[in-house]
mmCIF file of C-alpha atoms in Angstrom:
data_model
loop_
_atom_site.group_PDB
_atom_site.id
_atom_site.type_symbol
_atom_site.label_atom_id
_atom_site.label_comp_id
_atom_site.label_asym_id
_atom_site.label_seq_id
_atom_site.Cartn_x
_atom_site.Cartn_y
_atom_site.Cartn_z
ATOM 1 C CA MET A 1 39.310 57.376 31.627
ATOM 2 C CA VAL A 2 38.793 54.179 29.474
ATOM 3 C CA ARG A 3 41.747 51.722 29.919
ATOM 4 C CA ILE A 4 43.147 49.496 27.393
ATOM 5 C CA ARG A 5 43.960 46.035 28.498
ATOM 6 C CA VAL A 6 46.988 44.623 26.563
ATOM 7 C CA LEU A 7 48.459 41.047 26.694
ATOM 8 C CA VAL A 8 52.183 40.740 25.449
ATOM 9 C CA VAL A 9 52.994 37.241 24.401
ATOM 10 C CA ASP A 10 56.689 36.603 23.721
ATOM 11 C CA ASP A 11 58.967 33.634 24.945
ATOM 12 C CA HIS A 12 61.939 36.067 25.203
ATOM 13 C CA ARG A 13 61.159 37.198 28.878
ATOM 14 C CA ILE A 14 63.457 40.217 28.778
ATOM 15 C CA PHE A 15 61.711 41.541 25.993
ATOM 16 C CA ALA A 16 58.069 40.856 27.006
ATOM 17 C CA GLU A 17 58.983 42.299 30.384
ATOM 18 C CA SER A 18 60.688 45.531 29.288
ATOM 19 C CA LEU A 19 57.744 46.138 26.646
ATOM 20 C CA ALA A 20 55.078 45.475 29.197
ATOM 21 C CA ALA A 21 56.661 47.946 31.555
ATOM 22 C CA ALA A 22 57.075 50.596 28.738
ATOM 23 C CA LEU A 23 53.267 50.223 27.922
ATOM 24 C CA ALA A 24 52.502 50.338 31.581
ATOM 25 C CA ALA A 25 53.770 53.886 31.895
ATOM 26 C CA GLU A 26 50.804 55.046 29.781
ATOM 27 C CA PRO A 27 47.917 56.442 31.832
ATOM 28 C CA ASP A 28 45.393 54.455 29.792
ATOM 29 C CA VAL A 29 47.022 50.985 29.464
ATOM 30 C CA ASP A 30 46.728 47.923 31.773
ATOM 31 C CA VAL A 31 49.323 45.522 30.575
ATOM 32 C CA SER A 32 50.204 41.753 31.437
ATOM 33 C CA ALA A 33 52.896 39.547 29.873
ATOM 34 C CA ALA A 34 52.926 35.853 28.783
ATOM 35 C CA GLY A 35 55.823 33.809 27.873
ATOM 36 C CA SER A 36 54.001 31.090 25.792
ATOM 37 C CA GLY A 37 50.937 30.177 23.993
ATOM 38 C CA PRO A 38 49.439 28.051 26.620
ATOM 39 C CA ALA A 39 50.166 30.893 29.279
ATOM 40 C CA ALA A 40 48.302 33.327 27.135
ATOM 41 C CA SER A 41 45.361 31.208 26.653
ATOM 42 C CA ARG A 42 45.109 30.522 30.684
ATOM 43 C CA CYS A 43 45.399 34.428 31.057
ATOM 44 C CA LEU A 44 42.692 34.905 28.477
ATOM 45 C CA GLU A 45 40.454 32.407 30.027
ATOM 46 C CA ARG A 46 41.054 33.758 33.527
ATOM 47 C CA ALA A 47 40.457 37.276 32.612
ATOM 48 C CA ALA A 48 37.287 36.304 30.566
ATOM 49 C CA ALA A 49 35.967 34.384 33.754
ATOM 50 C CA GLU A 50 36.550 37.608 35.942
ATOM 51 C CA GLY A 51 34.852 39.912 33.467
ATOM 52 C CA ARG A 52 38.052 41.664 32.714
ATOM 53 C CA ARG A 53 38.702 40.765 29.169
ATOM 54 C CA PHE A 54 41.893 41.954 27.266
ATOM 55 C CA ASP A 55 41.495 44.269 24.408
ATOM 56 C CA VAL A 56 44.698 43.737 22.364
ATOM 57 C CA LEU A 57 47.141 40.743 22.263
ATOM 58 C CA LEU A 58 50.608 41.792 21.161
ATOM 59 C CA VAL A 59 52.032 38.587 19.725
ATOM 60 C CA ASP A 60 55.590 37.303 18.796
ATOM 61 C CA ALA A 61 55.581 35.939 15.195
ATOM 62 C CA ASP A 62 58.080 33.506 16.277
ATOM 63 C CA LEU A 63 56.551 32.296 19.473
ATOM 64 C CA GLY A 64 57.974 29.034 20.288
ATOM 65 C CA ASP A 65 55.100 27.251 22.098
ATOM 66 C CA ALA A 66 51.733 28.515 20.210
ATOM 67 C CA VAL A 67 48.303 27.190 20.734
ATOM 68 C CA PRO A 68 47.012 25.655 17.598
ATOM 69 C CA ALA A 69 43.506 26.964 16.253
ATOM 70 C CA GLN A 70 40.773 24.937 17.476
ATOM 71 C CA ARG A 71 39.428 22.084 15.186
ATOM 72 C CA GLU A 72 36.147 20.921 14.422
ATOM 73 C CA ALA A 73 34.937 17.658 16.156
ATOM 74 C CA GLY A 74 36.057 14.498 14.011
ATOM 75 C CA SER A 75 38.540 16.378 11.917
ATOM 76 C CA ALA A 76 42.051 15.165 11.691
ATOM 77 C CA PRO A 77 44.624 16.512 14.258
ATOM 78 C CA PRO A 78 46.626 19.348 12.643
ATOM 79 C CA PRO A 79 49.886 19.258 11.990
ATOM 80 C CA PRO A 80 52.432 20.513 14.722
ATOM 81 C CA VAL A 81 52.749 24.569 14.869
ATOM 82 C CA SER A 82 55.259 26.641 16.503
ATOM 83 C CA ASP A 83 54.627 30.435 15.672
ATOM 84 C CA GLY A 84 52.724 33.078 16.788
ATOM 85 C CA ILE A 85 50.160 33.127 13.891
ATOM 86 C CA ALA A 86 48.737 29.880 15.183
ATOM 87 C CA LEU A 87 47.905 31.638 18.472
ATOM 88 C CA VAL A 88 46.361 34.391 16.397
ATOM 89 C CA ALA A 89 44.031 31.833 14.785
ATOM 90 C CA GLY A 90 43.136 30.063 18.139
ATOM 91 C CA VAL A 91 42.225 33.461 19.625
ATOM 92 C CA ARG A 92 39.961 34.377 16.784
ATOM 93 C CA VAL A 93 38.073 31.313 17.588
ATOM 94 C CA ALA A 94 38.118 31.312 21.300
ATOM 95 C CA HIS A 95 37.995 35.218 21.808
ATOM 96 C CA PRO A 96 36.445 36.914 18.783
ATOM 97 C CA GLY A 97 36.390 40.070 20.566
ATOM 98 C CA VAL A 98 40.221 40.295 21.234
ATOM 99 C CA ARG A 99 42.354 42.213 18.536
ATOM 100 C CA THR A 100 45.632 40.823 17.860
ATOM 101 C CA VAL A 101 48.947 42.395 16.527
ATOM 102 C CA VAL A 102 51.840 40.480 15.487
ATOM 103 C CA LEU A 103 55.326 41.819 16.426
ATOM 104 C CA ALA A 104 58.158 40.485 14.103
ATOM 105 C CA GLU A 105 61.809 40.523 13.880
ATOM 106 C CA ARG A 106 61.590 41.044 10.115
ATOM 107 C CA ASP A 107 59.196 42.018 7.482
ATOM 108 C CA ASP A 108 57.872 38.985 5.615
ATOM 109 C CA PRO A 109 55.179 39.666 3.272
ATOM 110 C CA ARG A 110 54.055 36.007 3.027
ATOM 111 C CA ARG A 111 53.746 35.518 6.783
ATOM 112 C CA ALA A 112 52.159 38.846 7.174
ATOM 113 C CA ALA A 113 49.450 37.855 4.988
ATOM 114 C CA LEU A 114 48.964 34.497 6.735
ATOM 115 C CA ALA A 115 48.635 36.497 10.069
ATOM 116 C CA LEU A 116 45.815 38.662 8.527
ATOM 117 C CA GLN A 117 44.151 35.598 7.088
ATOM 118 C CA ALA A 118 44.522 34.177 10.836
ATOM 119 C CA GLY A 119 42.579 37.140 12.152
ATOM 120 C CA ALA A 120 45.383 39.811 12.959
ATOM 121 C CA SER A 121 44.670 43.318 12.995
ATOM 122 C CA GLY A 122 48.276 44.401 12.358
ATOM 123 C CA TRP A 123 51.886 43.567 11.697
ATOM 124 C CA VAL A 124 54.475 45.756 13.483
ATOM 125 C CA ALA A 125 58.353 45.331 13.560
ATOM 126 C CA LYS A 126 60.008 44.768 16.988
ATOM 127 C CA ASP A 127 62.218 47.777 16.571
ATOM 128 C CA CYS A 128 59.471 50.354 15.991
ATOM 129 C CA SER A 129 58.967 53.171 18.336
ATOM 130 C CA LEU A 130 56.857 52.980 21.269
ATOM 131 C CA SER A 131 54.624 55.684 20.050
ATOM 132 C CA ARG A 132 53.995 53.845 16.855
ATOM 133 C CA LEU A 133 53.241 50.791 18.621
ATOM 134 C CA LEU A 134 50.791 52.583 20.806
ATOM 135 C CA ALA A 135 49.344 54.119 17.627
ATOM 136 C CA VAL A 136 48.539 50.664 16.329
ATOM 137 C CA VAL A 137 46.905 49.385 19.480
ATOM 138 C CA ARG A 138 44.849 52.275 19.495
ATOM 139 C CA GLY A 139 44.069 51.920 15.831
ATOM 140 C CA VAL A 140 43.098 48.239 15.793
ATOM 141 C CA LEU A 141 40.327 48.985 18.564
ATOM 142 C CA ARG A 142 38.834 51.384 16.015
ATOM 143 C CA GLU A 143 38.660 48.333 13.655
ATOM 144 C CA GLU A 144 41.678 49.601 11.502
ATOM 145 C CA THR A 145 44.266 47.242 10.061
ATOM 146 C CA HIS A 146 47.913 48.371 10.266
ATOM 147 C CA LEU A 147 50.987 47.050 8.196
ATOM 148 C CA PRO A 148 54.231 48.700 7.542
ATOM 149 C CA PRO A 149 53.938 50.834 4.187
ATOM 150 C CA ALA A 150 56.901 48.719 2.792
ATOM 151 C CA LEU A 151 54.783 45.393 3.081
ATOM 152 C CA LEU A 152 51.526 46.419 1.596
ATOM 153 C CA THR A 153 52.368 45.869 -2.023
ATOM 154 C CA GLY A 154 53.902 42.188 -1.173
ATOM 155 C CA VAL A 155 51.020 41.430 1.103
ATOM 156 C CA LEU A 156 48.353 42.329 -1.323
ATOM 157 C CA ARG A 157 50.096 40.027 -3.917
ATOM 158 C CA GLU A 158 50.121 37.121 -1.320
ATOM 159 C CA LEU A 159 46.466 37.759 -0.381
ATOM 160 C CA THR A 160 45.410 37.804 -4.387
ATOM 161 C CA ALA A 161 47.402 34.834 -4.933
ATOM 162 C CA ALA A 162 45.786 32.924 -1.896
ATOM 163 C CA ARG A 163 42.161 34.074 -3.249
ATOM 164 C CA LYS A 164 43.136 32.688 -6.721
ATOM 165 C CA HIS A 165 44.146 29.241 -5.134
ATOM 166 C CA ARG A 166 40.997 28.922 -3.231
ATOM 167 C CA SER A 167 39.083 29.983 -6.380
ATOM 168 C CA ASP A 168 40.669 27.520 -8.389
ATOM 169 C CA SER A 169 40.313 24.997 -5.621
ATOM 170 C CA GLU A 170 36.604 25.528 -5.378
ATOM 171 C CA ARG A 171 36.103 25.272 -8.935
ATOM 172 C CA LEU A 172 37.972 21.664 -8.858
ATOM 173 C CA VAL A 173 36.083 20.558 -6.208
ATOM 174 C CA GLU A 174 32.668 21.504 -7.728
ATOM 175 C CA SER A 175 33.896 19.156 -10.572
ATOM 176 C CA LEU A 176 33.175 16.225 -8.147
ATOM 177 C CA THR A 177 29.851 14.096 -8.170
ATOM 178 C CA PRO A 178 28.014 13.934 -4.865
ATOM 179 C CA ARG A 179 29.490 10.456 -4.083
ATOM 180 C CA GLU A 180 33.021 11.725 -4.522
ATOM 181 C CA HIS A 181 32.701 14.657 -2.753
ATOM 182 C CA GLU A 182 31.568 12.332 0.172
ATOM 183 C CA VAL A 183 34.550 10.372 -0.136
ATOM 184 C CA LEU A 184 36.664 13.724 -0.317
ATOM 185 C CA ARG A 185 35.163 14.831 3.117
ATOM 186 C CA CYS A 186 36.036 11.455 4.477
ATOM 187 C CA MET A 187 39.597 12.047 3.383
ATOM 188 C CA VAL A 188 39.699 15.349 4.971
ATOM 189 C CA ALA A 189 38.495 13.656 7.993
ATOM 190 C CA GLY A 190 41.708 11.356 8.055
ATOM 191 C CA LEU A 191 39.796 8.269 7.242
ATOM 192 C CA GLY A 192 41.477 5.210 5.399
ATOM 193 C CA ARG A 193 40.013 3.340 2.522
ATOM 194 C CA LYS A 194 38.431 0.648 4.630
ATOM 195 C CA ASP A 195 36.793 3.092 7.066
ATOM 196 C CA VAL A 196 35.331 4.992 4.168
ATOM 197 C CA ALA A 197 33.943 1.766 2.747
ATOM 198 C CA ALA A 198 32.466 1.097 6.160
ATOM 199 C CA ARG A 199 30.801 4.423 6.570
ATOM 200 C CA LEU A 200 29.308 4.948 3.018
ATOM 201 C CA PHE A 201 28.424 1.218 2.750
ATOM 202 C CA LEU A 202 30.427 0.596 -0.156
ATOM 203 C CA SER A 203 32.998 -2.172 -1.177
ATOM 204 C CA PRO A 204 36.879 -1.116 -0.700
ATOM 205 C CA HIS A 205 37.364 -1.350 -4.535
ATOM 206 C CA THR A 206 34.703 0.881 -5.326
ATOM 207 C CA VAL A 207 36.034 3.357 -2.806
ATOM 208 C CA ARG A 208 39.439 2.881 -4.261
ATOM 209 C CA THR A 209 38.009 3.859 -7.761
ATOM 210 C CA HIS A 210 36.266 6.843 -6.067
ATOM 211 C CA MET A 211 39.498 8.026 -4.631
ATOM 212 C CA GLN A 212 41.350 7.675 -7.710
ATOM 213 C CA ASN A 213 38.542 9.677 -9.417
ATOM 214 C CA VAL A 214 38.938 12.379 -6.835
ATOM 215 C CA LEU A 215 42.678 12.706 -7.224
ATOM 216 C CA GLY A 216 42.383 12.728 -11.035
ATOM 217 C CA LYS A 217 39.585 15.635 -11.166
ATOM 218 C CA LEU A 218 41.679 17.356 -8.431
ATOM 219 C CA GLY A 219 44.580 17.202 -10.329
ATOM 220 C CA VAL A 220 46.979 15.839 -7.510
ATOM 221 C CA HIS A 221 48.847 12.951 -6.988
ATOM 222 C CA SER A 222 48.169 11.936 -3.275
ATOM 223 C CA THR A 223 45.622 11.915 -0.633
ATOM 224 C CA LEU A 224 47.735 14.649 1.458
ATOM 225 C CA ALA A 225 47.589 17.031 -1.591
ATOM 226 C CA ALA A 226 43.919 16.327 -2.105
ATOM 227 C CA VAL A 227 43.359 16.924 1.697
ATOM 228 C CA ALA A 228 45.124 20.079 1.313
ATOM 229 C CA LEU A 229 43.322 21.442 -1.623
ATOM 230 C CA ALA A 230 40.002 20.441 -0.189
ATOM 231 C CA ARG A 231 40.688 22.571 3.117
ATOM 232 C CA ARG A 232 41.718 25.463 0.754
ATOM 233 C CA ALA A 233 38.152 25.398 -0.926
ATOM 234 C CA GLY A 234 36.499 25.264 2.392
ATOM 235 C CA VAL A 235 35.382 21.397 2.492
ATOM 236 C CA ARG A 236 34.425 20.203 5.805
ATOM 237 C CA PRO A 237 35.394 16.946 7.172
ATOM 238 C CA ALA A 238 32.845 14.184 7.584
ATOM 239 C CA GLU A 239 31.694 13.953 11.059
ATOM 240 C CA LEU A 240 32.957 10.658 12.713
ATOM 241 C CA SER A 241 31.597 8.506 15.408
ATOM 242 C CA GLY A 242 33.695 7.578 18.472
ATOM 243 C CA ASP A 243 34.615 3.980 17.086
ATOM 244 C CA VAL A 244 35.507 5.213 13.552
ATOM 245 C CA VAL A 245 37.575 7.829 15.157
ATOM 246 C CA GLU A 246 39.666 5.275 17.187
ATOM 247 C CA ARG A 247 39.952 2.978 14.192
ATOM 248 C CA SER A 248 41.255 5.624 11.954
ATOM 249 C CA GLY A 249 43.528 6.709 14.724
ATOM 250 C CA GLN A 250 44.965 3.256 14.744
ATOM 251 C CA LEU A 251 45.424 3.155 10.917
ATOM 252 C CA ALA A 252 47.408 6.408 10.991
#
């Protein structure tokens, strides 16, 4: 019999242990539980090292201590996160063969869409039946995506809007000159004006002009807004040397 290895990740210990016990009663399911993002990460790494990889993660949407998605070398640190969707994104990077299903207290089309974008294969209400949850677990292993029927319309609307925002952002970024695009990549990497000037061998005044042009062409009024739009468009941060990273950190 092929056994399914499941890891339940929830910071409500009673819920996590109760769900794990219920799943363990199934003849084809091996289950473990973790109470936080870091604990889940350790379980995943240990299992991978031992050749006993997990197949499915059941992750609390409101996990209180999630592991943020891995960031590219030289990029600015991501903002603090405190939900299971961040853990889903991190698992997709570190353990791409593991399927994730988000367990939620309530239906939320926006967060469900974010979960799918992060790499989740399903979104399930915590008050669903055990048989329904098992059907989802087995379904995601067949490459299926599972959402409650009541969420489908809202999630599709959110995903369509997200694609439109990305398309609009990509079109705006394409309007930049090559030099402005270089400056934008430095902004995405978290560099201030002086560090951008040093990196590109330009005067601070010239960099200021380029930054103003970037903001104008992107239709935003702040560096933070420009960086957010650039990330939506898939702009990669400039790769930074160690000394520049240190200086930019001091300026932050």
